[in-house]
Coordinates of C-alpha atoms and ligand atoms in Angstrom, one line a residue:
Chain P
M1 CA 13.2 -55.9 -29.7
G2 CA 12.2 -52.7 -31.6
F3 CA 10.1 -50.5 -29.7
H4 CA 7.4 -48.8 -31.7
L5 CA 3.9 -47.2 -30.6
D6 CA 0.9 -48.1 -32.5
W7 CA -1.8 -45.3 -31.7
S8 CA -4.5 -47.1 -33.8
G9 CA -5.3 -49.3 -30.9
V10 CA -6.2 -46.2 -28.8
L11 CA -7.1 -43.4 -31.0
A12 CA -9.7 -45.2 -33.1
G13 CA -12.8 -47.2 -32.7
A14 CA -14.1 -48.4 -29.3
P15 CA -11.1 -47.3 -27.4
L16 CA -11.4 -43.9 -28.6
H17 CA -14.8 -43.7 -27.6
W18 CA -13.9 -45.1 -24.2
L19 CA -11.3 -42.4 -23.6
V20 CA -14.0 -39.8 -24.5
T21 CA -16.3 -41.3 -22.0
G22 CA -13.5 -41.4 -19.5
L23 CA -12.7 -37.9 -20.1
V24 CA -16.2 -36.7 -19.7
T25 CA -16.7 -38.7 -16.4
T26 CA -13.4 -37.5 -15.0
L27 CA -14.4 -33.8 -15.9
A28 CA -18.1 -34.4 -14.4
V29 CA -16.8 -36.0 -11.2
T30 CA -14.3 -33.2 -10.6
L31 CA -16.8 -30.6 -11.3
A32 CA -19.5 -32.2 -9.1
A33 CA -17.0 -32.9 -6.2
S34 CA -15.5 -29.4 -6.6
L35 CA -18.8 -27.9 -6.1
L36 CA -19.6 -30.2 -3.0
A37 CA -16.1 -29.5 -1.6
T38 CA -16.6 -25.9 -1.9
V39 CA -20.0 -25.9 0.0
L40 CA -18.8 -28.5 2.5
A41 CA -15.5 -26.3 3.0
V42 CA -17.3 -23.1 3.8
G43 CA -19.3 -25.0 6.5
L44 CA -16.3 -26.7 7.9
L45 CA -14.4 -23.3 8.1
G46 CA -17.3 -21.8 9.6
L47 CA -17.1 -24.6 12.4
R48 CA -13.3 -24.2 12.5
V49 CA -13.2 -20.4 13.3
A50 CA -16.5 -20.3 15.3
D51 CA -16.6 -18.3 18.6
N52 CA -17.4 -21.6 20.3
R53 CA -15.1 -24.2 21.7
L54 CA -17.4 -27.1 20.9
A55 CA -17.8 -26.2 17.3
R56 CA -14.0 -25.9 16.9
G57 CA -13.3 -29.2 18.6
A58 CA -16.0 -30.9 16.2
A59 CA -14.3 -29.4 13.2
R60 CA -10.8 -30.5 14.4
T61 CA -12.2 -34.1 14.7
I62 CA -13.7 -34.1 11.2
V63 CA -10.4 -32.6 9.8
A64 CA -8.4 -35.4 11.5
L65 CA -10.7 -38.2 10.5
F66 CA -10.7 -37.2 6.7
R67 CA -7.2 -35.7 6.4
D68 CA -5.4 -38.5 8.2
T69 CA -6.9 -41.6 6.5
P70 CA -6.5 -42.9 3.1
L71 CA -8.8 -41.4 0.4
L72 CA -9.0 -44.7 -1.2
V73 CA -10.3 -46.2 2.0
Q74 CA -12.8 -43.5 2.3
I75 CA -14.0 -44.0 -1.2
L76 CA -14.3 -47.7 -0.6
F77 CA -16.4 -47.1 2.6
W78 CA -18.7 -44.8 1.1
Y79 CA -19.4 -47.1 -1.8
F80 CA -19.4 -50.4 -0.1
A81 CA -20.5 -49.6 3.5
A82 CA -22.3 -46.2 3.5
F83 CA -24.2 -46.8 0.4
G84 CA -25.7 -50.0 2.0
L85 CA -26.8 -48.0 4.9
L86 CA -29.1 -45.9 2.9
P87 CA -32.9 -46.6 3.1
G88 CA -33.8 -49.1 0.4
G89 CA -36.1 -46.7 -1.5
V90 CA -33.0 -44.3 -1.9
R91 CA -30.8 -47.0 -3.1
D92 CA -33.4 -48.3 -5.6
W93 CA -34.0 -44.8 -7.0
I94 CA -30.2 -44.3 -7.4
N95 CA -29.9 -47.7 -9.1
A96 CA -32.8 -46.9 -11.5
D97 CA -32.4 -45.4 -15.0
H98 CA -32.4 -41.5 -15.1
P99 CA -32.3 -40.6 -18.7
W100 CA -32.5 -36.8 -18.0
A101 CA -29.4 -37.1 -15.9
V102 CA -27.0 -38.8 -18.4
L103 CA -24.2 -36.5 -20.0
P104 CA -23.0 -36.9 -23.6
A105 CA -20.9 -40.0 -24.3
N106 CA -23.3 -41.9 -22.1
V107 CA -22.1 -40.8 -18.7
P108 CA -24.7 -41.3 -15.9
L109 CA -24.7 -38.7 -13.1
I110 CA -26.9 -40.8 -10.8
S111 CA -25.3 -43.9 -10.1
P112 CA -23.8 -45.5 -6.8
E113 CA -20.3 -45.2 -8.5
F114 CA -20.7 -41.5 -9.4
L115 CA -22.3 -40.3 -6.2
A116 CA -19.9 -42.3 -3.9
A117 CA -17.0 -40.9 -5.8
T118 CA -18.3 -37.4 -5.8
W119 CA -19.2 -37.5 -2.1
G120 CA -15.8 -39.1 -1.1
L121 CA -13.8 -36.8 -3.1
G122 CA -16.0 -33.8 -2.0
V123 CA -15.7 -34.4 1.7
F124 CA -11.8 -35.2 1.5
S125 CA -11.1 -32.1 -0.5
A126 CA -13.3 -29.9 1.6
V127 CA -11.1 -30.6 4.6
F128 CA -8.0 -29.6 2.8
I129 CA -9.5 -26.5 1.3
A130 CA -10.9 -25.4 4.6
E131 CA -7.4 -25.9 6.2
E132 CA -5.7 -23.8 3.5
I133 CA -8.1 -20.9 4.1
R134 CA -7.5 -21.3 7.8
A135 CA -3.8 -21.2 7.3
G136 CA -4.4 -18.1 5.2
L137 CA -6.4 -16.6 8.3
Q138 CA -3.7 -17.6 10.7
A139 CA -0.9 -15.9 8.5
L140 CA -2.7 -12.5 9.1
S141 CA -1.3 -10.3 11.8
P142 CA -3.5 -10.4 14.8
G143 CA -3.8 -6.6 14.7
Q144 CA -6.1 -6.9 11.7
R145 CA -8.8 -8.6 13.8
E146 CA -8.0 -6.1 16.8
A147 CA -8.4 -3.1 14.5
A148 CA -11.8 -4.6 13.2
L149 CA -13.0 -5.2 16.7
S150 CA -12.0 -1.9 18.0
Q151 CA -14.1 -0.3 15.4
G152 CA -17.2 -2.2 16.5
F153 CA -17.2 -5.1 14.1
G154 CA -18.3 -8.5 15.5
H155 CA -16.6 -11.8 15.4
W156 CA -18.3 -12.7 12.2
S157 CA -18.4 -9.4 10.5
A158 CA -14.7 -8.8 11.1
L159 CA -14.0 -12.3 9.5
Y160 CA -16.3 -11.4 6.6
H161 CA -15.2 -7.8 5.8
V162 CA -11.5 -7.8 6.9
L163 CA -10.1 -11.2 7.5
L164 CA -11.5 -13.5 4.9
P165 CA -10.8 -11.3 2.0
Q166 CA -7.2 -11.1 2.9
A167 CA -7.0 -14.8 3.8
L168 CA -8.6 -15.8 0.6
A169 CA -6.1 -13.8 -1.6
N170 CA -3.3 -15.3 0.5
A171 CA -4.6 -18.7 0.3
Y172 CA -5.7 -18.7 -3.4
Q173 CA -2.9 -20.5 -5.1
P174 CA -2.5 -23.4 -2.5
T175 CA -6.4 -23.7 -2.6
V176 CA -6.3 -24.0 -6.6
G177 CA -3.7 -26.8 -5.8
Q178 CA -6.4 -28.5 -3.8
Y179 CA -8.9 -28.5 -6.6
L180 CA -6.3 -29.7 -9.1
N181 CA -5.5 -32.4 -6.6
L182 CA -9.1 -33.5 -6.5
M183 CA -9.1 -33.9 -10.3
K184 CA -6.0 -36.2 -10.1
L185 CA -7.4 -38.0 -7.0
S186 CA -10.5 -38.8 -8.9
S187 CA -8.4 -41.6 -10.6
L188 CA -8.8 -43.5 -7.4
A189 CA -12.6 -43.9 -8.2
T190 CA -11.5 -46.5 -10.7
A191 CA -11.5 -48.9 -7.7
I192 CA -15.2 -48.7 -7.3
G193 CA -15.9 -49.0 -11.1
L194 CA -16.3 -45.3 -12.0
A195 CA -15.6 -45.3 -15.7
E196 CA -13.3 -42.4 -15.6
I197 CA -9.9 -42.0 -17.5
T198 CA -8.0 -44.4 -15.5
Y199 CA -10.7 -47.1 -15.7
Q200 CA -10.9 -46.5 -19.4
V201 CA -7.0 -46.8 -19.8
R202 CA -7.0 -50.2 -18.2
Q203 CA -10.0 -51.3 -20.2
I204 CA -8.1 -50.6 -23.4
E205 CA -5.0 -52.2 -21.9
S206 CA -7.0 -55.5 -21.3
F207 CA -8.8 -55.1 -24.5
N208 CA -6.0 -54.9 -27.1
A209 CA -2.8 -54.8 -24.6
H210 CA -1.9 -51.5 -26.1
A211 CA -0.6 -50.6 -22.5
V212 CA 2.2 -48.0 -23.2
E213 CA -0.1 -46.0 -25.7
A214 CA -3.1 -46.4 -23.4
F215 CA -1.5 -45.0 -20.4
A216 CA 0.4 -42.4 -22.4
A217 CA -3.1 -41.2 -23.7
G218 CA -4.4 -41.2 -20.3
T219 CA -1.5 -39.3 -18.8
L220 CA -1.7 -36.7 -21.5
L221 CA -5.5 -36.2 -20.7
Y222 CA -4.8 -35.6 -17.0
L223 CA -1.9 -33.4 -17.8
L224 CA -4.0 -31.4 -20.2
L225 CA -7.0 -31.1 -17.7
G226 CA -4.5 -30.0 -15.1
V227 CA -3.0 -27.3 -17.2
V228 CA -6.2 -25.9 -18.5
L229 CA -7.9 -26.0 -15.1
G230 CA -5.0 -24.4 -13.3
R231 CA -4.5 -21.8 -15.9
L232 CA -8.2 -20.9 -15.7
L233 CA -8.4 -20.9 -11.9
L234 CA -5.2 -18.9 -11.6
A235 CA -6.5 -16.4 -14.3
I236 CA -9.8 -15.6 -12.5
G237 CA -8.2 -15.4 -9.1
P238 CA -6.2 -12.4 -7.5
S239 CA -2.7 -12.2 -8.9
G240 CA -1.1 -12.0 -5.5
A241 CA -1.4 -11.2 -1.8
G242 CA -4.2 -8.5 -1.0
G243 CA -6.1 -9.5 -4.3
R244 CA -4.3 -6.6 -6.3
T245 CA -3.2 -6.3 -9.8
S246 CA 0.5 -6.6 -10.7
E247 CA 0.7 -2.9 -11.5
E248 CA -0.5 -2.0 -8.0
R249 CA 2.1 -4.3 -6.5
Q250 CA 4.9 -2.8 -8.6
A251 CA 4.3 0.3 -6.9
D252 CA 4.7 -1.2 -3.7
A253 CA 8.4 -1.3 -4.1
R254 CA 8.4 2.6 -3.5
P255 CA 8.6 3.2 0.2
A256 CA 10.8 0.9 2.0
G257 CA 10.6 2.4 5.5
E258 CA 10.5 0.2 8.4
G259 CA 7.5 -0.2 10.5
R260 CA 5.4 -1.6 7.6
H261 CA 3.9 -4.9 8.7
G262 CA 3.7 -7.7 6.1
L263 CA 0.4 -8.9 5.6
Chain Y
M1 CA -6.0 22.9 34.2
T2 CA -9.4 24.2 34.4
Q3 CA -10.7 20.8 32.8
D4 CA -10.9 19.4 36.3
T5 CA -13.6 21.6 37.5
L6 CA -15.3 22.3 34.5
S7 CA -16.0 18.9 32.6
P8 CA -17.5 15.7 34.0
P9 CA -15.5 12.4 34.3
L10 CA -15.6 10.4 31.0
I11 CA -13.4 7.5 31.8
E12 CA -13.2 6.2 35.4
F13 CA -11.0 3.4 36.3
R14 CA -12.2 1.9 39.8
S15 CA -9.7 -0.4 41.4
V16 CA -8.9 -2.0 38.0
H17 CA -6.9 -5.4 38.1
K18 CA -5.8 -7.4 35.3
H19 CA -3.7 -10.6 35.4
Y20 CA -2.9 -13.0 32.6
G21 CA -3.2 -16.4 34.2
T22 CA -1.5 -15.8 37.6
V23 CA 0.7 -13.0 36.3
P24 CA -0.6 -9.7 37.7
V25 CA -0.2 -6.9 34.9
I26 CA -2.4 -4.0 36.4
R27 CA -2.6 -4.0 40.1
G28 CA -5.4 -1.8 41.3
I29 CA -5.6 1.4 39.3
D30 CA -8.0 4.3 40.3
L31 CA -7.8 7.0 37.5
T32 CA -10.4 9.5 36.3
I33 CA -10.2 11.1 32.9
R34 CA -12.4 14.0 32.1
R35 CA -14.2 15.0 28.8
G36 CA -11.7 16.9 26.6
E37 CA -8.7 15.9 28.5
V38 CA -5.3 14.9 26.9
V39 CA -3.7 12.3 29.2
V40 CA -0.4 10.8 28.5
I41 CA 0.5 7.6 30.1
C42 CA 4.2 6.7 30.2
G43 CA 6.3 4.1 32.0
P44 CA 9.0 1.5 31.5
S45 CA 8.4 -1.5 29.1
G46 CA 6.1 -4.0 30.5
S47 CA 4.5 -1.7 33.1
G48 CA 1.1 -2.3 31.7
K49 CA 0.5 0.8 29.6
S50 CA -0.9 -1.1 26.5
T51 CA -2.9 -3.3 28.8
L52 CA -4.5 -0.3 30.5
I53 CA -5.9 1.3 27.4
R54 CA -6.9 -2.1 25.9
L55 CA -9.1 -2.4 28.9
V56 CA -10.9 0.6 28.1
N57 CA -12.3 -0.6 24.8
G58 CA -12.5 -4.3 25.8
L59 CA -9.6 -5.6 23.7
E60 CA -8.6 -7.2 27.1
R61 CA -11.1 -8.2 29.7
L62 CA -11.0 -6.8 33.4
S63 CA -9.9 -9.3 36.0
A64 CA -11.4 -7.2 38.8
G65 CA -12.8 -3.6 39.3
D66 CA -14.7 -1.6 36.7
I67 CA -14.2 1.1 34.1
L68 CA -16.9 3.5 33.8
I69 CA -17.5 5.2 30.5
D70 CA -19.7 8.2 30.7
G71 CA -20.9 6.8 34.0
Q72 CA -21.8 3.4 32.6
S73 CA -20.2 0.3 33.9
T74 CA -18.4 -1.7 31.3
A75 CA -17.3 -4.6 33.5
G76 CA -19.5 -7.5 32.2
L77 CA -20.1 -5.8 28.7
D78 CA -20.3 -8.1 25.7
G79 CA -22.1 -8.6 22.5
A80 CA -23.9 -5.8 21.0
A81 CA -23.5 -3.5 24.0
L82 CA -19.6 -4.0 23.8
R83 CA -19.6 -3.3 20.1
R84 CA -21.7 -0.3 20.6
L85 CA -19.2 1.0 23.1
R86 CA -16.3 0.4 20.8
T87 CA -17.9 2.6 18.1
R88 CA -17.5 5.3 20.6
I89 CA -13.8 4.8 21.2
G90 CA -11.2 5.1 18.5
F91 CA -8.1 3.0 19.0
V92 CA -4.6 3.9 17.1
F93 CA -2.2 1.0 17.1
Q94 CA 1.6 1.0 17.1
Q95 CA 1.6 -1.1 14.1
F96 CA -1.1 1.0 12.4
N97 CA -3.1 -2.2 11.5
L98 CA -4.6 -0.7 8.3
Y99 CA -6.8 -3.3 6.5
G100 CA -4.4 -4.7 4.0
H101 CA -6.8 -5.4 1.3
L102 CA -8.3 -2.0 1.2
T103 CA -7.2 1.5 -0.3
A104 CA -6.8 4.2 2.4
A105 CA -10.2 5.7 1.6
A106 CA -11.9 2.4 1.8
N107 CA -10.0 1.7 5.0
I108 CA -11.6 4.8 6.4
A109 CA -15.0 4.2 5.0
L110 CA -15.3 0.5 6.0
A111 CA -16.6 0.6 9.5
P112 CA -18.8 3.6 8.9
R113 CA -20.4 1.8 6.3
K114 CA -20.5 -1.7 7.7
V115 CA -20.9 -0.8 11.4
L116 CA -22.7 2.5 11.4
G117 CA -24.8 1.8 8.3
L118 CA -23.7 5.0 6.3
T119 CA -24.1 4.8 2.6
D120 CA -21.1 4.2 0.4
A121 CA -21.3 7.8 -0.9
E122 CA -21.5 9.2 2.5
A123 CA -18.8 7.3 3.9
F124 CA -16.3 8.0 1.2
R125 CA -17.2 11.7 1.1
A126 CA -16.3 11.7 4.8
A127 CA -13.2 9.8 4.1
A128 CA -11.9 12.2 1.5
T129 CA -12.5 15.0 4.0
L130 CA -10.6 13.2 6.8
L131 CA -7.8 12.4 4.4
E132 CA -7.6 16.1 3.7
R133 CA -7.4 16.7 7.4
V134 CA -4.6 14.3 8.0
G135 CA -2.7 15.9 4.9
L136 CA -3.3 12.9 2.5
G137 CA -6.0 14.2 0.2
D138 CA -4.3 12.7 -2.8
K139 CA -3.5 9.3 -1.4
G140 CA -7.1 7.9 -1.1
D141 CA -6.6 5.3 -3.6
R142 CA -3.2 4.0 -2.3
Y143 CA -3.0 0.6 -0.5
P144 CA -1.4 0.5 3.0
S145 CA 1.7 -1.3 1.3
Q146 CA 2.2 1.7 -0.9
L147 CA 2.2 4.2 2.0
S148 CA 5.2 5.0 4.2
G149 CA 4.8 4.3 7.9
G150 CA 3.9 8.0 8.8
Q151 CA 1.3 8.0 6.0
Q152 CA -0.2 4.8 7.3
Q153 CA -0.5 6.0 10.8
R154 CA -2.2 9.2 9.6
V155 CA -4.6 7.0 7.7
A156 CA -5.2 5.0 10.8
I157 CA -6.0 8.1 12.7
A158 CA -8.3 9.3 10.1
R159 CA -9.9 5.7 10.1
A160 CA -10.6 6.0 13.9
L161 CA -11.9 9.6 13.5
A162 CA -14.4 8.3 10.8
M163 CA -16.5 6.7 13.6
R164 CA -16.8 10.3 15.3
P165 CA -15.5 8.9 18.6
E166 CA -15.7 10.6 22.0
I167 CA -12.6 9.1 23.1
L168 CA -9.3 8.4 21.2
L169 CA -6.7 5.8 22.5
F170 CA -3.4 5.8 21.3
D171 CA -0.8 3.0 21.9
E172 CA 2.7 4.3 21.0
P173 CA 1.5 5.6 17.8
T174 CA 4.9 6.9 16.6
S175 CA 7.2 4.0 18.0
A176 CA 7.2 2.0 14.9
L177 CA 8.1 5.0 12.7
D178 CA 11.5 6.1 11.2
P179 CA 12.6 9.4 13.1
E180 CA 11.7 11.7 10.1
M181 CA 8.3 10.5 10.0
I182 CA 7.4 11.0 13.7
G183 CA 6.8 14.7 13.2
E184 CA 4.0 14.5 10.7
V185 CA 2.0 12.1 13.0
L186 CA 2.5 14.2 16.1
A187 CA 1.4 17.1 14.0
V188 CA -2.0 15.4 13.3
M189 CA -2.2 14.4 16.9
R190 CA -1.4 18.0 17.9
S191 CA -4.4 19.4 15.9
L192 CA -6.7 16.7 17.5
A193 CA -5.4 17.7 21.0
E194 CA -6.4 21.2 20.2
S195 CA -9.8 20.1 19.1
K196 CA -10.9 19.0 22.6
I197 CA -11.5 15.3 21.9
T198 CA -10.7 13.2 24.9
M199 CA -7.4 11.5 24.3
V200 CA -5.2 8.8 26.3
V201 CA -2.0 8.6 24.7
V202 CA 0.6 6.0 25.6
T203 CA 3.9 7.5 24.3
H204 CA 7.5 8.3 25.1
E205 CA 7.3 11.5 23.1
M206 CA 7.9 13.7 26.1
G207 CA 7.8 16.9 23.8
F208 CA 4.2 15.9 23.1
A209 CA 3.6 15.5 26.8
R210 CA 5.0 18.6 27.9
E211 CA 3.3 20.7 25.3
L212 CA -0.2 19.1 24.9
A213 CA -0.9 17.0 27.8
D214 CA -3.2 18.2 30.5
R215 CA -1.9 15.3 32.8
V216 CA 1.0 12.7 32.7
V217 CA 0.5 9.5 34.3
F218 CA 3.4 7.3 35.1
L219 CA 3.0 3.6 35.3
D220 CA 5.3 1.1 37.0
E221 CA 4.7 -2.6 37.5
G222 CA 0.9 -2.2 37.0
V223 CA 0.4 0.8 39.5
V224 CA 0.1 4.7 39.1
L225 CA 3.3 6.1 40.6
D226 CA 2.5 9.7 39.6
D227 CA -0.2 11.5 38.0
A228 CA 0.3 15.2 37.6
P229 CA 0.1 18.3 35.0
P230 CA 3.3 18.3 33.0
E231 CA 4.8 21.2 34.5
R232 CA 4.8 19.3 37.8
F233 CA 5.6 15.9 36.4
F234 CA 8.7 17.3 34.6
G235 CA 9.5 19.7 37.4
A236 CA 11.5 19.5 40.5
T237 CA 8.7 17.8 42.5
G238 CA 8.1 14.9 40.2
H239 CA 8.2 11.2 41.5
P240 CA 11.7 9.9 41.9
R241 CA 11.1 6.7 39.9
A242 CA 9.6 8.9 37.2
K243 CA 12.8 11.1 37.1
R244 CA 15.0 8.0 36.7
F245 CA 12.9 6.8 33.9
L246 CA 12.9 10.2 32.2
S247 CA 16.5 10.4 32.4
Q248 CA 17.0 7.0 30.8
L249 CA 14.8 8.3 28.0
L250 CA 16.8 11.4 27.6
S251 CA 20.2 9.6 27.9
P252 CA 22.2 9.7 24.4
L253 CA 21.4 6.1 23.9
H254 CA 17.7 6.8 23.7
Q255 CA 17.2 9.7 21.7
V256 CA 13.9 11.4 21.7
G257 CA 12.5 13.8 18.9
G258 CA 10.2 16.8 19.7
Ligands
LIG1 N1 -1.7 -11.6 26.3 C1 -0.8 -11.6 27.1 N2 -0.4 -12.8 27.8 C2 0.5 -12.8 28.8 N3 1.1 -11.9 29.3 C3 1.0 -10.7 28.7 C4 0.1 -10.5 27.4 N4 0.0 -9.2 27.2 C5 0.9 -8.5 27.9 N5 1.5 -9.4 28.9 C6 2.5 -9.1 29.9 O1 2.0 -8.1 30.5 C7 2.8 -7.0 31.1 C8 2.4 -5.8 30.7 O2 2.4 -5.7 29.1 P1 1.9 -4.3 28.3 O3 2.0 -4.7 27.0 O4 0.7 -3.9 29.0 O5 3.2 -3.5 28.8 P2 3.6 -2.0 28.3 O6 3.7 -1.1 29.3 O7 2.7 -1.6 27.1 O8 5.0 -2.3 27.6 P3 5.7 -1.7 26.2 O9 6.4 -0.5 26.5 O10 6.7 -2.9 26.0 O11 4.7 -1.7 25.2 C9 4.2 -7.5 30.3 O12 4.9 -8.2 31.2 C10 3.7 -8.5 29.2 O13 4.6 -9.5 29.1
LIG2 MG1 2.9 -1.5 25.0

């Protein structure tokens, strides 16, 4: 049987509109969850590196809980179980219409689906982001901290002025990877009926059976988002360890003497 | 030297003990260092030299005993009091430990700005002066990775000096350096020793000890075996264990510069 693609079933009419809605939804949930993940990651990292055994233990438990269980299960939990535990008034408010909180292409920001997906993705990603930065901290020579302490810096000011700037620069690329992961993992929210790209692709497929074209279009959208997002984040970040420009690092090649510790 | 009769004690070790777990590393040390003295500490690897000076600024905690700084007990010190003490004591590390994300000038200016509260302008002006003093006036905008080992160590000394410390502690400041860079660091240390700042220097540079130390302290297995002015330490009446250590240092397989 001859195989030919018919894009009119995907790139016109209702299907096109659905794809646009899906794209806006994916973008919105990615952005919202990224912001949430950033805030939560700061808090979690704070616990993780605290000068207090109890705080560190609590952080380790949180990390294990969210890192070592499937994200799909977590999203289903937030949507089906946790949402039901909210006070009735809050649930009613979330379920109500909020015309001021609707994005173009008719994407509502306050709905159980959007909020559960944002929360689930945000918590899950926060754990991974915090762990990337902690790995960046651990990769630093212990001498960095000792030098700061010996100059009169405290635990937190040493972290803030000396350790974190270097850890963030070291961990920047893997951390960007976690934000891109978040974008891709938002496809799991199709399971709770969030009308993002994957959800729309399946809707097109069941509407006119243009499965290959629909999935091709969906895949392309994810790919495009990933490339654009990745380029953007890497462009605004430091170009390498130490947070310096490439010209500066080229000059590094000069003295090759020993006794220089890697950072 | 006349130091002993003129100047008051600045660092007093009082039956200092330190153990890691059950392993004793410092086993009862009494030692007094007077203001303005230059004291060299030497001894075999693992004898506790680093531990001893790290106890002075609280990088390691005492297991027993006390260290008085300027007459003040430091045994239970923590929090703000410990941080304040550390601003008075400069520490120079074997591995330099310059802040990797900052230029030489910013390395020197960081703690004065963020710990002492100097303005950026004041701190960077002082940093420029200090860089001149260690012979690196033109290297202020270099990152540590762009400097040779000897240059990094001189920046590290300038960074310690920027806090205007009363005491400078050195932990084998030249051991990680290529031989041709040792001289430039020792030259800076010599000018400091002559400036009458109190220095405690862990080093195997016996030339430095002979020429600039007021006293040489020989440590072995966590106790002080000898504590003498260099002429006596290196002379005929020195401790036999120290003599053996020195002859090993001076053997052809263990060349020492200076
Ligand atoms: N954090 C630590 N935990 C356990 N043991 C330690 C620790 N730091 C040092 N030690 C041990 O304590 C002993 C003394 O160490 P220290 O570093 O003070 O010796 P040192 O005289 O400076 O030796 P070197 O000349 O090799 O630098 C060594 O046996 C070392 O293995
Ligand atoms: Mg040592």
